Amino acid sequence: MELLDIGFGNMVSADRLIAIVNPDSAPVKRIVQDARDRNMLIDATYGRRTKVVMVADSGHVILSAVEITAEGKKAAE
């Protein structure tokens, strides 16, 4: 089990991630809004601009204000 640092002392298990995507597209914005409506959104941005959206196998959607490094993305694959 490898943990990814998603900023501000928050960690997420790379094994549980399905996707790491850019937050700017309309489909991703819909996914984030749907997760918010279902209370499945984890906002780890601490009020900053979202740079990464991660989707977990549990259905949770995680927002991060810190870019995930290339080695972090590799670990999630």
Tab-separated table of N, CA and C in Angstrom:
chain	number	residue	atom	x	y	z
A	1	MET	N	0.852	-1.178	0.000
A	1	MET	CA	0.000	0.000	0.000
A	1	MET	C	0.898	1.241	0.000
A	2	GLU	N	0.714	2.068	-0.996
A	2	GLU	CA	1.488	3.303	-1.101
A	2	GLU	C	0.561	4.490	-0.874
A	3	LEU	N	1.013	5.436	-0.065
A	3	LEU	CA	0.238	6.632	0.218
A	3	LEU	C	0.762	7.801	-0.604
A	4	LEU	N	-0.168	8.552	-1.194
A	4	LEU	CA	0.176	9.758	-1.944
A	4	LEU	C	-0.090	10.975	-1.073
A	5	ASP	N	0.844	11.894	-1.069
A	5	ASP	CA	0.673	13.156	-0.359
A	5	ASP	C	-0.150	14.079	-1.246
A	6	ILE	N	-1.347	14.447	-0.785
A	6	ILE	CA	-2.197	15.327	-1.588
A	6	ILE	C	-2.212	16.743	-1.023
A	7	GLY	N	-1.276	17.025	-0.144
A	7	GLY	CA	-1.096	18.381	0.355
A	7	GLY	C	-1.682	18.627	1.726
A	8	PHE	N	-1.048	19.542	2.453
A	8	PHE	CA	-1.516	20.018	3.753
A	8	PHE	C	-1.662	18.889	4.767
A	9	GLY	N	-0.772	17.903	4.686
A	9	GLY	CA	-0.780	16.804	5.640
A	9	GLY	C	-1.782	15.712	5.342
A	10	ASN	N	-2.428	15.759	4.194
A	10	ASN	CA	-3.406	14.745	3.810
A	10	ASN	C	-2.760	13.689	2.926
A	11	MET	N	-3.160	12.447	3.137
A	11	MET	CA	-2.631	11.331	2.358
A	11	MET	C	-3.808	10.503	1.843
A	12	VAL	N	-3.596	9.850	0.693
A	12	VAL	CA	-4.610	8.960	0.138
A	12	VAL	C	-3.897	7.709	-0.373
A	13	SER	N	-4.548	6.573	-0.250
A	13	SER	CA	-3.963	5.317	-0.699
A	13	SER	C	-3.993	5.253	-2.224
A	14	ALA	N	-2.838	5.058	-2.838
A	14	ALA	CA	-2.750	4.982	-4.299
A	14	ALA	C	-3.496	3.765	-4.832
A	15	ASP	N	-3.594	2.713	-4.033
A	15	ASP	CA	-4.282	1.491	-4.458
A	15	ASP	C	-5.777	1.706	-4.633
A	16	ARG	N	-6.338	2.679	-3.960
A	16	ARG	CA	-7.784	2.908	-3.991
A	16	ARG	C	-8.222	3.874	-5.087
A	17	LEU	N	-7.263	4.522	-5.760
A	17	LEU	CA	-7.613	5.524	-6.771
A	17	LEU	C	-7.900	4.878	-8.114
A	18	ILE	N	-8.973	5.335	-8.742
A	18	ILE	CA	-9.343	4.885	-10.082
A	18	ILE	C	-8.834	5.875	-11.115
A	19	ALA	N	-8.953	7.176	-10.819
A	19	ALA	CA	-8.573	8.207	-11.787
A	19	ALA	C	-8.033	9.440	-11.075
A	20	ILE	N	-7.089	10.092	-11.753
A	20	ILE	CA	-6.567	11.393	-11.331
A	20	ILE	C	-6.730	12.300	-12.540
A	21	VAL	N	-7.606	13.310	-12.431
A	21	VAL	CA	-7.970	14.108	-13.602
A	21	VAL	C	-7.891	15.604	-13.317
A	22	ASN	N	-7.873	16.369	-14.404
A	22	ASN	CA	-7.881	17.825	-14.366
A	22	ASN	C	-9.299	18.292	-14.021
A	23	PRO	N	-9.474	19.271	-13.161
A	23	PRO	CA	-10.811	19.679	-12.720
A	23	PRO	C	-11.553	20.631	-13.656
A	24	ASP	N	-10.974	20.989	-14.789
A	24	ASP	CA	-11.545	22.057	-15.608
A	24	ASP	C	-12.614	21.631	-16.602
A	25	SER	N	-12.742	20.355	-16.911
A	25	SER	CA	-13.713	19.940	-17.926
A	25	SER	C	-15.119	19.825	-17.328
A	26	ALA	N	-16.117	19.984	-18.172
A	26	ALA	CA	-17.509	19.934	-17.719
A	26	ALA	C	-17.887	18.575	-17.119
A	27	PRO	N	-17.477	17.444	-17.714
A	27	PRO	CA	-17.826	16.153	-17.097
A	27	PRO	C	-17.255	15.992	-15.682
A	28	VAL	N	-16.049	16.473	-15.469
A	28	VAL	CA	-15.439	16.369	-14.134
A	28	VAL	C	-16.174	17.277	-13.157
A	29	LYS	N	-16.573	18.450	-13.604
A	29	LYS	CA	-17.341	19.350	-12.737
A	29	LYS	C	-18.665	18.705	-12.325
A	30	ARG	N	-19.300	17.956	-13.252
A	30	ARG	CA	-20.534	17.240	-12.923
A	30	ARG	C	-20.270	16.134	-11.900
A	31	ILE	N	-19.158	15.418	-12.069
A	31	ILE	CA	-18.795	14.358	-11.120
A	31	ILE	C	-18.606	14.948	-9.724
A	32	VAL	N	-17.929	16.087	-9.650
A	32	VAL	CA	-17.696	16.745	-8.358
A	32	VAL	C	-19.021	17.180	-7.740
A	33	GLN	N	-19.906	17.769	-8.533
A	33	GLN	CA	-21.196	18.227	-8.009
A	33	GLN	C	-22.052	17.051	-7.551
A	34	ASP	N	-22.053	15.958	-8.321
A	34	ASP	CA	-22.804	14.761	-7.924
A	34	ASP	C	-22.271	14.196	-6.607
A	35	ALA	N	-20.949	14.161	-6.458
A	35	ALA	CA	-20.347	13.666	-5.216
A	35	ALA	C	-20.719	14.570	-4.048
A	36	ARG	N	-20.750	15.866	-4.279
A	36	ARG	CA	-21.133	16.819	-3.224
A	36	ARG	C	-22.585	16.566	-2.800
A	37	ASP	N	-23.459	16.333	-3.776
A	37	ASP	CA	-24.873	16.073	-3.483
A	37	ASP	C	-25.061	14.771	-2.708
A	38	ARG	N	-24.208	13.771	-2.959
A	38	ARG	CA	-24.291	12.465	-2.288
A	38	ARG	C	-23.473	12.420	-0.997
A	39	ASN	N	-22.874	13.539	-0.601
A	39	ASN	CA	-21.986	13.604	0.571
A	39	ASN	C	-20.810	12.641	0.449
A	40	MET	N	-20.259	12.515	-0.750
A	40	MET	CA	-19.117	11.642	-1.014
A	40	MET	C	-17.900	12.455	-1.461
A	41	LEU	N	-17.925	13.763	-1.228
A	41	LEU	CA	-16.833	14.641	-1.640
A	41	LEU	C	-15.897	14.897	-0.463
A	42	ILE	N	-14.600	14.733	-0.702
A	42	ILE	CA	-13.583	15.045	0.294
A	42	ILE	C	-12.792	16.227	-0.253
A	43	ASP	N	-12.939	17.376	0.390
A	43	ASP	CA	-12.286	18.598	-0.072
A	43	ASP	C	-11.017	18.830	0.743
A	44	ALA	N	-9.863	18.543	0.137
A	44	ALA	CA	-8.572	18.719	0.813
A	44	ALA	C	-7.838	19.941	0.269
A	45	THR	N	-8.596	20.930	-0.226
A	45	THR	CA	-7.979	22.115	-0.823
A	45	THR	C	-7.694	23.210	0.196
A	46	TYR	N	-8.354	23.174	1.342
A	46	TYR	CA	-8.212	24.212	2.368
A	46	TYR	C	-8.477	25.598	1.787
A	47	GLY	N	-9.503	25.702	0.942
A	47	GLY	CA	-9.913	26.985	0.398
A	47	GLY	C	-9.143	27.452	-0.818
A	48	ARG	N	-8.165	26.693	-1.226
A	48	ARG	CA	-7.374	27.078	-2.402
A	48	ARG	C	-8.007	26.517	-3.669
A	49	ARG	N	-7.491	26.944	-4.811
A	49	ARG	CA	-8.001	26.507	-6.111
A	49	ARG	C	-7.704	25.017	-6.310
A	50	THR	N	-8.696	24.275	-6.794
A	50	THR	CA	-8.533	22.843	-7.045
A	50	THR	C	-7.666	22.625	-8.271
A	51	LYS	N	-6.612	21.818	-8.130
A	51	LYS	CA	-5.733	21.495	-9.250
A	51	LYS	C	-5.883	20.057	-9.707
A	52	VAL	N	-6.358	19.183	-8.817
A	52	VAL	CA	-6.477	17.763	-9.135
A	52	VAL	C	-7.772	17.222	-8.533
A	53	VAL	N	-8.472	16.399	-9.324
A	53	VAL	CA	-9.635	15.663	-8.834
A	53	VAL	C	-9.293	14.185	-8.910
A	54	MET	N	-9.495	13.473	-7.805
A	54	MET	CA	-9.215	12.039	-7.753
A	54	MET	C	-10.510	11.296	-7.467
A	55	VAL	N	-10.700	10.170	-8.150
A	55	VAL	CA	-11.874	9.333	-7.941
A	55	VAL	C	-11.403	8.028	-7.317
A	56	ALA	N	-12.001	7.673	-6.188
A	56	ALA	CA	-11.623	6.453	-5.474
A	56	ALA	C	-12.592	5.323	-5.810
A	57	ASP	N	-12.158	4.097	-5.570
A	57	ASP	CA	-12.993	2.938	-5.862
A	57	ASP	C	-14.221	2.851	-4.956
A	58	SER	N	-14.235	3.589	-3.876
A	58	SER	CA	-15.377	3.614	-2.959
A	58	SER	C	-16.474	4.573	-3.423
A	59	GLY	N	-16.194	5.329	-4.489
A	59	GLY	CA	-17.141	6.323	-4.973
A	59	GLY	C	-16.852	7.722	-4.467
A	60	HIS	N	-15.902	7.856	-3.567
A	60	HIS	CA	-15.523	9.173	-3.065
A	60	HIS	C	-14.755	9.946	-4.136
A	61	VAL	N	-14.965	11.247	-4.142
A	61	VAL	CA	-14.243	12.156	-5.025
A	61	VAL	C	-13.422	13.073	-4.126
A	62	ILE	N	-12.126	13.167	-4.415
A	62	ILE	CA	-11.196	13.905	-3.568
A	62	ILE	C	-10.641	15.092	-4.347
A	63	LEU	N	-10.727	16.280	-3.765
A	63	LEU	CA	-10.185	17.489	-4.379
A	63	LEU	C	-8.874	17.842	-3.700
A	64	SER	N	-7.873	18.217	-4.498
A	64	SER	CA	-6.577	18.607	-3.954
A	64	SER	C	-6.103	19.888	-4.625
A	65	ALA	N	-5.450	20.741	-3.852
A	65	ALA	CA	-4.891	21.982	-4.379
A	65	ALA	C	-3.435	21.808	-4.767
A	66	VAL	N	-2.914	20.589	-4.649
A	66	VAL	CA	-1.512	20.306	-4.944
A	66	VAL	C	-1.444	19.352	-6.131
A	67	GLU	N	-0.598	19.684	-7.103
A	67	GLU	CA	-0.397	18.806	-8.260
A	67	GLU	C	0.206	17.485	-7.803
A	68	ILE	N	-0.252	16.397	-8.383
A	68	ILE	CA	0.316	15.083	-8.096
A	68	ILE	C	1.510	14.894	-9.025
A	69	THR	N	2.631	14.453	-8.486
A	69	THR	CA	3.840	14.263	-9.290
A	69	THR	C	3.690	13.065	-10.219
A	70	ALA	N	4.580	12.969	-11.195
A	70	ALA	CA	4.546	11.861	-12.148
A	70	ALA	C	4.701	10.525	-11.435
A	71	GLU	N	5.575	10.460	-10.443
A	71	GLU	CA	5.752	9.196	-9.726
A	71	GLU	C	4.516	8.866	-8.894
A	72	GLY	N	3.806	9.875	-8.433
A	72	GLY	CA	2.557	9.648	-7.714
A	72	GLY	C	1.484	9.097	-8.624
A	73	LYS	N	1.414	9.615	-9.852
A	73	LYS	CA	0.445	9.105	-10.818
A	73	LYS	C	0.774	7.673	-11.205
A	74	LYS	N	2.061	7.370	-11.324
A	74	LYS	CA	2.491	6.013	-11.651
A	74	LYS	C	2.078	5.040	-10.554
A	75	ALA	N	2.204	5.455	-9.317
A	75	ALA	CA	1.847	4.601	-8.183
A	75	ALA	C	0.353	4.309	-8.157
A	76	ALA	N	-0.445	5.252	-8.657
A	76	ALA	CA	-1.891	5.076	-8.653
A	76	ALA	C	-2.369	4.154	-9.768
A	77	GLU	N	-1.532	3.911	-10.765
A	77	GLU	CA	-1.944	3.063	-11.896
A	77	GLU	C	-1.928	1.602	-11.543
